[in-house]
Amino acid sequence: MSEREDPWPCLSVNKSRFAFPDWAYKPESSPGSRQIQLWHFILELLRKEEYHDVIAWQGDYGEFVIKDPDEVARLWGARKCKPQMNYDKLSRALRYYYNKRILNKTKGKRFTYKFNFNKLVLVNYPFIDMGSAGTKRGHTNHIHLFT
């Protein structure tokens, strides 16, 4: 178990080198708030420098690796007020996002996942027509909502 301080004391929004739209972050309004989805929580950890030894971006756009699965599970349990949280339970929750195509496991890479940001845009902004972006040489052009 880590000796980190409580990670959720009324935090100010720090912009890291990976910036996402406001809807992706959702305000970290109350430290004990249980009204957060796991994928939002993961984005919070990924954007904070102090957690780069626990979870970090790598590889392709949207891909990240959980370097310390037990610590990520502990932090998630603390955030959700569930002290019995472990990585098995957390990974089960992550698998829920596979069917929704919000997140996928990266094949052949342990503890490595990839966000489908286009799907997250559709979930949070259903009025955006992602089809109007078109294709070019078999690649989908992405709407750039990220700075």
PDB file of N, CA and C in Angstrom, residues 31-129:
ATOM      1  N   PRO A  31     -14.093  15.810  -2.934  1.00  0.00           N
ATOM      2  CA  PRO A  31     -13.123  14.738  -2.730  1.00  0.00           C
ATOM      3  C   PRO A  31     -13.757  13.367  -2.551  1.00  0.00           C
ATOM      4  N   GLY A  32     -14.872  13.285  -1.865  1.00  0.00           N
ATOM      5  CA  GLY A  32     -15.504  11.997  -1.617  1.00  0.00           C
ATOM      6  C   GLY A  32     -16.555  11.647  -2.646  1.00  0.00           C
ATOM      7  N   SER A  33     -16.609  12.408  -3.725  1.00  0.00           N
ATOM      8  CA  SER A  33     -17.644  12.186  -4.725  1.00  0.00           C
ATOM      9  C   SER A  33     -17.546  10.784  -5.295  1.00  0.00           C
ATOM     10  N   ARG A  34     -18.669  10.090  -5.272  1.00  0.00           N
ATOM     11  CA  ARG A  34     -18.710   8.757  -5.856  1.00  0.00           C
ATOM     12  C   ARG A  34     -19.352   8.819  -7.229  1.00  0.00           C
ATOM     13  N   GLN A  35     -19.652  10.026  -7.697  1.00  0.00           N
ATOM     14  CA  GLN A  35     -20.320  10.216  -8.980  1.00  0.00           C
ATOM     15  C   GLN A  35     -19.295  10.370 -10.105  1.00  0.00           C
ATOM     16  N   ILE A  36     -18.396   9.445 -10.215  1.00  0.00           N
ATOM     17  CA  ILE A  36     -17.387   9.494 -11.271  1.00  0.00           C
ATOM     18  C   ILE A  36     -17.313   8.123 -11.914  1.00  0.00           C
ATOM     19  N   GLN A  37     -17.152   8.121 -13.217  1.00  0.00           N
ATOM     20  CA  GLN A  37     -16.991   6.861 -13.919  1.00  0.00           C
ATOM     21  C   GLN A  37     -15.513   6.498 -13.930  1.00  0.00           C
ATOM     22  N   LEU A  38     -15.248   5.219 -14.022  1.00  0.00           N
ATOM     23  CA  LEU A  38     -13.871   4.732 -13.984  1.00  0.00           C
ATOM     24  C   LEU A  38     -13.017   5.360 -15.078  1.00  0.00           C
ATOM     25  N   TRP A  39     -13.554   5.513 -16.284  1.00  0.00           N
ATOM     26  CA  TRP A  39     -12.733   6.089 -17.359  1.00  0.00           C
ATOM     27  C   TRP A  39     -12.385   7.534 -17.072  1.00  0.00           C
ATOM     28  N   HIS A  40     -13.271   8.291 -16.414  1.00  0.00           N
ATOM     29  CA  HIS A  40     -12.935   9.662 -16.010  1.00  0.00           C
ATOM     30  C   HIS A  40     -11.806   9.644 -14.985  1.00  0.00           C
ATOM     31  N   PHE A  41     -11.915   8.726 -14.047  1.00  0.00           N
ATOM     32  CA  PHE A  41     -10.901   8.589 -13.004  1.00  0.00           C
ATOM     33  C   PHE A  41      -9.537   8.265 -13.617  1.00  0.00           C
ATOM     34  N   ILE A  42      -9.524   7.364 -14.584  1.00  0.00           N
ATOM     35  CA  ILE A  42      -8.270   6.998 -15.251  1.00  0.00           C
ATOM     36  C   ILE A  42      -7.660   8.217 -15.941  1.00  0.00           C
ATOM     37  N   LEU A  43      -8.489   9.017 -16.611  1.00  0.00           N
ATOM     38  CA  LEU A  43      -7.977  10.243 -17.236  1.00  0.00           C
ATOM     39  C   LEU A  43      -7.401  11.193 -16.193  1.00  0.00           C
ATOM     40  N   GLU A  44      -8.034  11.277 -15.028  1.00  0.00           N
ATOM     41  CA  GLU A  44      -7.502  12.124 -13.952  1.00  0.00           C
ATOM     42  C   GLU A  44      -6.102  11.677 -13.564  1.00  0.00           C
ATOM     43  N   LEU A  45      -5.939  10.369 -13.360  1.00  0.00           N
ATOM     44  CA  LEU A  45      -4.620   9.852 -12.980  1.00  0.00           C
ATOM     45  C   LEU A  45      -3.596  10.100 -14.084  1.00  0.00           C
ATOM     46  N   LEU A  46      -3.990   9.874 -15.323  1.00  0.00           N
ATOM     47  CA  LEU A  46      -3.066  10.021 -16.445  1.00  0.00           C
ATOM     48  C   LEU A  46      -2.563  11.447 -16.624  1.00  0.00           C
ATOM     49  N   ARG A  47      -3.364  12.414 -16.287  1.00  0.00           N
ATOM     50  CA  ARG A  47      -2.941  13.800 -16.511  1.00  0.00           C
ATOM     51  C   ARG A  47      -2.124  14.371 -15.364  1.00  0.00           C
ATOM     52  N   LYS A  48      -2.010  13.652 -14.255  1.00  0.00           N
ATOM     53  CA  LYS A  48      -1.291  14.170 -13.089  1.00  0.00           C
ATOM     54  C   LYS A  48       0.110  13.575 -13.014  1.00  0.00           C
ATOM     55  N   GLU A  49       1.066  14.446 -12.994  1.00  0.00           N
ATOM     56  CA  GLU A  49       2.483  14.062 -12.966  1.00  0.00           C
ATOM     57  C   GLU A  49       2.801  13.089 -11.825  1.00  0.00           C
ATOM     58  N   GLU A  50       2.194  13.293 -10.672  1.00  0.00           N
ATOM     59  CA  GLU A  50       2.538  12.477  -9.500  1.00  0.00           C
ATOM     60  C   GLU A  50       2.123  11.010  -9.629  1.00  0.00           C
ATOM     61  N   TYR A  51       1.345  10.666 -10.652  1.00  0.00           N
ATOM     62  CA  TYR A  51       0.924   9.273 -10.833  1.00  0.00           C
ATOM     63  C   TYR A  51       1.600   8.590 -12.018  1.00  0.00           C
ATOM     64  N   HIS A  52       2.592   9.224 -12.612  1.00  0.00           N
ATOM     65  CA  HIS A  52       3.251   8.635 -13.782  1.00  0.00           C
ATOM     66  C   HIS A  52       4.001   7.347 -13.461  1.00  0.00           C
ATOM     67  N   ASP A  53       4.303   7.112 -12.184  1.00  0.00           N
ATOM     68  CA  ASP A  53       4.923   5.841 -11.809  1.00  0.00           C
ATOM     69  C   ASP A  53       3.871   4.749 -11.604  1.00  0.00           C
ATOM     70  N   VAL A  54       2.600   5.126 -11.645  1.00  0.00           N
ATOM     71  CA  VAL A  54       1.490   4.208 -11.411  1.00  0.00           C
ATOM     72  C   VAL A  54       0.743   3.892 -12.711  1.00  0.00           C
ATOM     73  N   ILE A  55       0.557   4.931 -13.536  1.00  0.00           N
ATOM     74  CA  ILE A  55      -0.180   4.805 -14.794  1.00  0.00           C
ATOM     75  C   ILE A  55       0.344   5.882 -15.745  1.00  0.00           C
ATOM     76  N   ALA A  56       0.526   5.545 -17.011  1.00  0.00           N
ATOM     77  CA  ALA A  56       1.112   6.528 -17.935  1.00  0.00           C
ATOM     78  C   ALA A  56       0.681   6.250 -19.371  1.00  0.00           C
ATOM     79  N   TRP A  57       0.690   7.325 -20.175  1.00  0.00           N
ATOM     80  CA  TRP A  57       0.452   7.204 -21.602  1.00  0.00           C
ATOM     81  C   TRP A  57       1.636   6.493 -22.241  1.00  0.00           C
ATOM     82  N   GLN A  58       1.356   5.746 -23.314  1.00  0.00           N
ATOM     83  CA  GLN A  58       2.432   5.118 -24.084  1.00  0.00           C
ATOM     84  C   GLN A  58       1.904   4.731 -25.450  1.00  0.00           C
ATOM     85  N   GLY A  59       2.807   4.506 -26.363  1.00  0.00           N
ATOM     86  CA  GLY A  59       2.434   3.997 -27.681  1.00  0.00           C
ATOM     87  C   GLY A  59       1.509   4.898 -28.454  1.00  0.00           C
ATOM     88  N   ASP A  60       0.513   4.281 -29.072  1.00  0.00           N
ATOM     89  CA  ASP A  60      -0.437   4.987 -29.928  1.00  0.00           C
ATOM     90  C   ASP A  60      -1.274   5.983 -29.142  1.00  0.00           C
ATOM     91  N   TYR A  61      -1.854   6.916 -29.872  1.00  0.00           N
ATOM     92  CA  TYR A  61      -2.727   7.923 -29.277  1.00  0.00           C
ATOM     93  C   TYR A  61      -3.858   7.244 -28.503  1.00  0.00           C
ATOM     94  N   GLY A  62      -3.979   7.585 -27.232  1.00  0.00           N
ATOM     95  CA  GLY A  62      -5.028   7.024 -26.395  1.00  0.00           C
ATOM     96  C   GLY A  62      -4.616   5.776 -25.647  1.00  0.00           C
ATOM     97  N   GLU A  63      -3.422   5.261 -25.918  1.00  0.00           N
ATOM     98  CA  GLU A  63      -2.962   4.041 -25.259  1.00  0.00           C
ATOM     99  C   GLU A  63      -2.263   4.385 -23.951  1.00  0.00           C
ATOM    100  N   PHE A  64      -2.546   3.594 -22.920  1.00  0.00           N
ATOM    101  CA  PHE A  64      -1.907   3.805 -21.623  1.00  0.00           C
ATOM    102  C   PHE A  64      -1.607   2.463 -20.975  1.00  0.00           C
ATOM    103  N   VAL A  65      -0.651   2.474 -20.060  1.00  0.00           N
ATOM    104  CA  VAL A  65      -0.264   1.270 -19.336  1.00  0.00           C
ATOM    105  C   VAL A  65      -0.441   1.512 -17.838  1.00  0.00           C
ATOM    106  N   ILE A  66      -0.998   0.523 -17.174  1.00  0.00           N
ATOM    107  CA  ILE A  66      -1.123   0.565 -15.720  1.00  0.00           C
ATOM    108  C   ILE A  66       0.142  -0.084 -15.172  1.00  0.00           C
ATOM    109  N   LYS A  67       1.043   0.730 -14.658  1.00  0.00           N
ATOM    110  CA  LYS A  67       2.342   0.253 -14.184  1.00  0.00           C
ATOM    111  C   LYS A  67       2.244  -0.423 -12.825  1.00  0.00           C
ATOM    112  N   ASP A  68       1.318   0.040 -11.995  1.00  0.00           N
ATOM    113  CA  ASP A  68       1.123  -0.525 -10.660  1.00  0.00           C
ATOM    114  C   ASP A  68      -0.368  -0.809 -10.469  1.00  0.00           C
ATOM    115  N   PRO A  69      -0.831  -1.975 -10.937  1.00  0.00           N
ATOM    116  CA  PRO A  69      -2.255  -2.298 -10.886  1.00  0.00           C
ATOM    117  C   PRO A  69      -2.847  -2.249  -9.478  1.00  0.00           C
ATOM    118  N   ASP A  70      -2.090  -2.711  -8.493  1.00  0.00           N
ATOM    119  CA  ASP A  70      -2.606  -2.705  -7.121  1.00  0.00           C
ATOM    120  C   ASP A  70      -2.823  -1.284  -6.614  1.00  0.00           C
ATOM    121  N   GLU A  71      -1.925  -0.374  -6.971  1.00  0.00           N
ATOM    122  CA  GLU A  71      -2.057   1.013  -6.531  1.00  0.00           C
ATOM    123  C   GLU A  71      -3.214   1.707  -7.243  1.00  0.00           C
ATOM    124  N   VAL A  72      -3.385   1.455  -8.530  1.00  0.00           N
ATOM    125  CA  VAL A  72      -4.519   2.041  -9.249  1.00  0.00           C
ATOM    126  C   VAL A  72      -5.826   1.545  -8.625  1.00  0.00           C
ATOM    127  N   ALA A  73      -5.896   0.260  -8.316  1.00  0.00           N
ATOM    128  CA  ALA A  73      -7.094  -0.298  -7.675  1.00  0.00           C
ATOM    129  C   ALA A  73      -7.314   0.322  -6.300  1.00  0.00           C
ATOM    130  N   ARG A  74      -6.250   0.512  -5.546  1.00  0.00           N
ATOM    131  CA  ARG A  74      -6.379   1.122  -4.221  1.00  0.00           C
ATOM    132  C   ARG A  74      -6.906   2.549  -4.338  1.00  0.00           C
ATOM    133  N   LEU A  75      -6.356   3.313  -5.279  1.00  0.00           N
ATOM    134  CA  LEU A  75      -6.801   4.693  -5.487  1.00  0.00           C
ATOM    135  C   LEU A  75      -8.265   4.742  -5.923  1.00  0.00           C
ATOM    136  N   TRP A  76      -8.659   3.829  -6.803  1.00  0.00           N
ATOM    137  CA  TRP A  76     -10.046   3.768  -7.253  1.00  0.00           C
ATOM    138  C   TRP A  76     -10.960   3.400  -6.079  1.00  0.00           C
ATOM    139  N   GLY A  77     -10.533   2.448  -5.275  1.00  0.00           N
ATOM    140  CA  GLY A  77     -11.308   2.070  -4.095  1.00  0.00           C
ATOM    141  C   GLY A  77     -11.460   3.221  -3.120  1.00  0.00           C
ATOM    142  N   ALA A  78     -10.381   3.992  -2.938  1.00  0.00           N
ATOM    143  CA  ALA A  78     -10.441   5.157  -2.049  1.00  0.00           C
ATOM    144  C   ALA A  78     -11.411   6.190  -2.609  1.00  0.00           C
ATOM    145  N   ARG A  79     -11.371   6.404  -3.909  1.00  0.00           N
ATOM    146  CA  ARG A  79     -12.245   7.394  -4.543  1.00  0.00           C
ATOM    147  C   ARG A  79     -13.711   6.998  -4.433  1.00  0.00           C
ATOM    148  N   LYS A  80     -13.988   5.699  -4.567  1.00  0.00           N
ATOM    149  CA  LYS A  80     -15.360   5.208  -4.532  1.00  0.00           C
ATOM    150  C   LYS A  80     -15.792   4.750  -3.137  1.00  0.00           C
ATOM    151  N   CYS A  81     -14.931   4.962  -2.150  1.00  0.00           N
ATOM    152  CA  CYS A  81     -15.222   4.540  -0.766  1.00  0.00           C
ATOM    153  C   CYS A  81     -15.462   3.032  -0.693  1.00  0.00           C
ATOM    154  N   LYS A  82     -14.619   2.284  -1.394  1.00  0.00           N
ATOM    155  CA  LYS A  82     -14.693   0.822  -1.410  1.00  0.00           C
ATOM    156  C   LYS A  82     -13.311   0.274  -1.086  1.00  0.00           C
ATOM    157  N   PRO A  83     -13.002   0.162   0.207  1.00  0.00           N
ATOM    158  CA  PRO A  83     -11.652  -0.247   0.610  1.00  0.00           C
ATOM    159  C   PRO A  83     -11.255  -1.661   0.181  1.00  0.00           C
ATOM    160  N   GLN A  84     -12.216  -2.491  -0.196  1.00  0.00           N
ATOM    161  CA  GLN A  84     -11.895  -3.860  -0.612  1.00  0.00           C
ATOM    162  C   GLN A  84     -11.572  -3.971  -2.105  1.00  0.00           C
ATOM    163  N   MET A  85     -11.488  -2.837  -2.774  1.00  0.00           N
ATOM    164  CA  MET A  85     -11.204  -2.843  -4.217  1.00  0.00           C
ATOM    165  C   MET A  85      -9.838  -3.473  -4.481  1.00  0.00           C
ATOM    166  N   ASN A  86      -9.770  -4.301  -5.516  1.00  0.00           N
ATOM    167  CA  ASN A  86      -8.493  -4.871  -5.952  1.00  0.00           C
ATOM    168  C   ASN A  86      -8.458  -4.840  -7.482  1.00  0.00           C
ATOM    169  N   TYR A  87      -7.337  -5.243  -8.059  1.00  0.00           N
ATOM    170  CA  TYR A  87      -7.207  -5.135  -9.508  1.00  0.00           C
ATOM    171  C   TYR A  87      -8.164  -6.076 -10.244  1.00  0.00           C
ATOM    172  N   ASP A  88      -8.459  -7.241  -9.677  1.00  0.00           N
ATOM    173  CA  ASP A  88      -9.415  -8.144 -10.326  1.00  0.00           C
ATOM    174  C   ASP A  88     -10.767  -7.462 -10.508  1.00  0.00           C
ATOM    175  N   LYS A  89     -11.226  -6.784  -9.464  1.00  0.00           N
ATOM    176  CA  LYS A  89     -12.513  -6.079  -9.539  1.00  0.00           C
ATOM    177  C   LYS A  89     -12.428  -4.895 -10.495  1.00  0.00           C
ATOM    178  N   LEU A  90     -11.325  -4.167 -10.439  1.00  0.00           N
ATOM    179  CA  LEU A  90     -11.147  -3.014 -11.320  1.00  0.00           C
ATOM    180  C   LEU A  90     -11.103  -3.461 -12.782  1.00  0.00           C
ATOM    181  N   SER A  91     -10.391  -4.534 -13.075  1.00  0.00           N
ATOM    182  CA  SER A  91     -10.292  -5.001 -14.462  1.00  0.00           C
ATOM    183  C   SER A  91     -11.643  -5.496 -14.967  1.00  0.00           C
ATOM    184  N   ARG A  92     -12.459  -6.043 -14.076  1.00  0.00           N
ATOM    185  CA  ARG A  92     -13.814  -6.434 -14.451  1.00  0.00           C
ATOM    186  C   ARG A  92     -14.617  -5.196 -14.864  1.00  0.00           C
ATOM    187  N   ALA A  93     -14.437  -4.116 -14.114  1.00  0.00           N
ATOM    188  CA  ALA A  93     -15.114  -2.854 -14.444  1.00  0.00           C
ATOM    189  C   ALA A  93     -14.607  -2.305 -15.779  1.00  0.00           C
ATOM    190  N   LEU A  94     -13.309  -2.444 -16.041  1.00  0.00           N
ATOM    191  CA  LEU A  94     -12.754  -1.981 -17.318  1.00  0.00           C
ATOM    192  C   LEU A  94     -13.357  -2.758 -18.491  1.00  0.00           C
ATOM    193  N   ARG A  95     -13.577  -4.059 -18.290  1.00  0.00           N
ATOM    194  CA  ARG A  95     -14.143  -4.890 -19.364  1.00  0.00           C
ATOM    195  C   ARG A  95     -15.550  -4.439 -19.757  1.00  0.00           C
ATOM    196  N   TYR A  96     -16.255  -3.818 -18.830  1.00  0.00           N
ATOM    197  CA  TYR A  96     -17.579  -3.262 -19.127  1.00  0.00           C
ATOM    198  C   TYR A  96     -17.494  -2.263 -20.285  1.00  0.00           C
ATOM    199  N   TYR A  97     -16.385  -1.538 -20.367  1.00  0.00           N
ATOM    200  CA  TYR A  97     -16.208  -0.536 -21.415  1.00  0.00           C
ATOM    201  C   TYR A  97     -15.887  -1.145 -22.776  1.00  0.00           C
ATOM    202  N   TYR A  98     -15.459  -2.411 -22.817  1.00  0.00           N
ATOM    203  CA  TYR A  98     -15.149  -3.041 -24.100  1.00  0.00           C
ATOM    204  C   TYR A  98     -16.395  -3.082 -24.990  1.00  0.00           C
ATOM    205  N   ASN A  99     -17.509  -3.567 -24.442  1.00  0.00           N
ATOM    206  CA  ASN A  99     -18.748  -3.673 -25.221  1.00  0.00           C
ATOM    207  C   ASN A  99     -19.259  -2.312 -25.655  1.00  0.00           C
ATOM    208  N   LYS A 100     -19.018  -1.304 -24.853  1.00  0.00           N
ATOM    209  CA  LYS A 100     -19.435   0.053 -25.194  1.00  0.00           C
ATOM    210  C   LYS A 100     -18.443   0.721 -26.143  1.00  0.00           C
ATOM    211  N   ARG A 101     -17.331   0.046 -26.388  1.00  0.00           N
ATOM    212  CA  ARG A 101     -16.268   0.529 -27.279  1.00  0.00           C
ATOM    213  C   ARG A 101     -15.674   1.859 -26.827  1.00  0.00           C
ATOM    214  N   ILE A 102     -15.664   2.069 -25.529  1.00  0.00           N
ATOM    215  CA  ILE A 102     -15.037   3.250 -24.940  1.00  0.00           C
ATOM    216  C   ILE A 102     -13.558   2.977 -24.708  1.00  0.00           C
ATOM    217  N   LEU A 103     -13.258   1.720 -24.413  1.00  0.00           N
ATOM    218  CA  LEU A 103     -11.910   1.314 -24.039  1.00  0.00           C
ATOM    219  C   LEU A 103     -11.676  -0.092 -24.562  1.00  0.00           C
ATOM    220  N   ASN A 104     -10.451  -0.385 -24.948  1.00  0.00           N
ATOM    221  CA  ASN A 104     -10.094  -1.734 -25.388  1.00  0.00           C
ATOM    222  C   ASN A 104      -8.798  -2.160 -24.739  1.00  0.00           C
ATOM    223  N   LYS A 105      -8.650  -3.454 -24.553  1.00  0.00           N
ATOM    224  CA  LYS A 105      -7.393  -4.018 -24.079  1.00  0.00           C
ATOM    225  C   LYS A 105      -6.465  -4.095 -25.280  1.00  0.00           C
ATOM    226  N   THR A 106      -5.194  -3.708 -25.084  1.00  0.00           N
ATOM    227  CA  THR A 106      -4.205  -3.819 -26.155  1.00  0.00           C
ATOM    228  C   THR A 106      -3.664  -5.244 -26.144  1.00  0.00           C
ATOM    229  N   LYS A 107      -3.876  -5.958 -27.224  1.00  0.00           N
ATOM    230  CA  LYS A 107      -3.456  -7.355 -27.307  1.00  0.00           C
ATOM    231  C   LYS A 107      -1.946  -7.483 -27.202  1.00  0.00           C
ATOM    232  N   GLY A 108      -1.520  -8.478 -26.441  1.00  0.00           N
ATOM    233  CA  GLY A 108      -0.104  -8.777 -26.320  1.00  0.00           C
ATOM    234  C   GLY A 108       0.670  -7.866 -25.387  1.00  0.00           C
ATOM    235  N   LYS A 109      -0.009  -6.914 -24.756  1.00  0.00           N
ATOM    236  CA  LYS A 109       0.656  -5.994 -23.827  1.00  0.00           C
ATOM    237  C   LYS A 109      -0.069  -6.048 -22.486  1.00  0.00           C
ATOM    238  N   ARG A 110       0.642  -6.468 -21.481  1.00  0.00           N
ATOM    239  CA  ARG A 110       0.044  -6.619 -20.158  1.00  0.00           C
ATOM    240  C   ARG A 110      -0.305  -5.264 -19.547  1.00  0.00           C
ATOM    241  N   PHE A 111      -1.492  -5.178 -18.946  1.00  0.00           N
ATOM    242  CA  PHE A 111      -1.988  -3.976 -18.260  1.00  0.00           C
ATOM    243  C   PHE A 111      -2.030  -2.755 -19.187  1.00  0.00           C
ATOM    244  N   THR A 112      -2.205  -2.980 -20.471  1.00  0.00           N
ATOM    245  CA  THR A 112      -2.209  -1.887 -21.441  1.00  0.00           C
ATOM    246  C   THR A 112      -3.575  -1.806 -22.117  1.00  0.00           C
ATOM    247  N   TYR A 113      -4.097  -0.592 -22.166  1.00  0.00           N
ATOM    248  CA  TYR A 113      -5.431  -0.330 -22.699  1.00  0.00           C
ATOM    249  C   TYR A 113      -5.368   0.862 -23.640  1.00  0.00           C
ATOM    250  N   LYS A 114      -6.445   1.033 -24.402  1.00  0.00           N
ATOM    251  CA  LYS A 114      -6.501   2.168 -25.315  1.00  0.00           C
ATOM    252  C   LYS A 114      -7.912   2.752 -25.311  1.00  0.00           C
ATOM    253  N   PHE A 115      -7.984   4.072 -25.132  1.00  0.00           N
ATOM    254  CA  PHE A 115      -9.255   4.776 -25.205  1.00  0.00           C
ATOM    255  C   PHE A 115      -9.672   4.922 -26.658  1.00  0.00           C
ATOM    256  N   ASN A 116     -10.959   4.835 -26.904  1.00  0.00           N
ATOM    257  CA  ASN A 116     -11.536   5.157 -28.204  1.00  0.00           C
ATOM    258  C   ASN A 116     -12.152   6.542 -28.042  1.00  0.00           C
ATOM    259  N   PHE A 117     -11.370   7.581 -28.274  1.00  0.00           N
ATOM    260  CA  PHE A 117     -11.832   8.941 -28.029  1.00  0.00           C
ATOM    261  C   PHE A 117     -12.990   9.338 -28.938  1.00  0.00           C
ATOM    262  N   ASN A 118     -13.049   8.794 -30.156  1.00  0.00           N
ATOM    263  CA  ASN A 118     -14.196   9.096 -31.015  1.00  0.00           C
ATOM    264  C   ASN A 118     -15.487   8.620 -30.371  1.00  0.00           C
ATOM    265  N   LYS A 119     -15.458   7.444 -29.757  1.00  0.00           N
ATOM    266  CA  LYS A 119     -16.644   6.921 -29.077  1.00  0.00           C
ATOM    267  C   LYS A 119     -16.989   7.795 -27.876  1.00  0.00           C
ATOM    268  N   LEU A 120     -15.984   8.250 -27.149  1.00  0.00           N
ATOM    269  CA  LEU A 120     -16.240   9.115 -25.998  1.00  0.00           C
ATOM    270  C   LEU A 120     -16.881  10.421 -26.435  1.00  0.00           C
ATOM    271  N   VAL A 121     -16.486  10.932 -27.585  1.00  0.00           N
ATOM    272  CA  VAL A 121     -17.108  12.147 -28.107  1.00  0.00           C
ATOM    273  C   VAL A 121     -18.579  11.867 -28.398  1.00  0.00           C
ATOM    274  N   LEU A 122     -18.870  10.737 -29.036  1.00  0.00           N
ATOM    275  CA  LEU A 122     -20.256  10.403 -29.364  1.00  0.00           C
ATOM    276  C   LEU A 122     -21.101  10.203 -28.117  1.00  0.00           C
ATOM    277  N   VAL A 123     -20.531   9.589 -27.090  1.00  0.00           N
ATOM    278  CA  VAL A 123     -21.255   9.359 -25.843  1.00  0.00           C
ATOM    279  C   VAL A 123     -21.574  10.682 -25.162  1.00  0.00           C
ATOM    280  N   ASN A 124     -20.633  11.606 -25.165  1.00  0.00           N
ATOM    281  CA  ASN A 124     -20.790  12.861 -24.443  1.00  0.00           C
ATOM    282  C   ASN A 124     -21.351  13.997 -25.292  1.00  0.00           C
ATOM    283  N   TYR A 125     -21.202  13.889 -26.617  1.00  0.00           N
ATOM    284  CA  TYR A 125     -21.720  14.897 -27.536  1.00  0.00           C
ATOM    285  C   TYR A 125     -22.433  14.191 -28.687  1.00  0.00           C
ATOM    286  N   PRO A 126     -23.607  13.603 -28.432  1.00  0.00           N
ATOM    287  CA  PRO A 126     -24.271  12.809 -29.474  1.00  0.00           C
ATOM    288  C   PRO A 126     -24.692  13.618 -30.694  1.00  0.00           C
ATOM    289  N   PHE A 127     -24.733  14.940 -30.585  1.00  0.00           N
ATOM    290  CA  PHE A 127     -25.147  15.779 -31.705  1.00  0.00           C
ATOM    291  C   PHE A 127     -24.030  15.997 -32.717  1.00  0.00           C
ATOM    292  N   ILE A 128     -22.791  15.604 -32.415  1.00  0.00           N
ATOM    293  CA  ILE A 128     -21.679  15.740 -33.364  1.00  0.00           C
ATOM    294  C   ILE A 128     -21.751  14.599 -34.370  1.00  0.00           C
ATOM    295  N   ASP A 129     -21.728  14.936 -35.639  1.00  0.00           N
ATOM    296  CA  ASP A 129     -21.777  13.936 -36.696  1.00  0.00           C
ATOM    297  C   ASP A 129     -20.358  13.520 -37.055  1.00  0.00           C
TER     298      ASP A 129
END
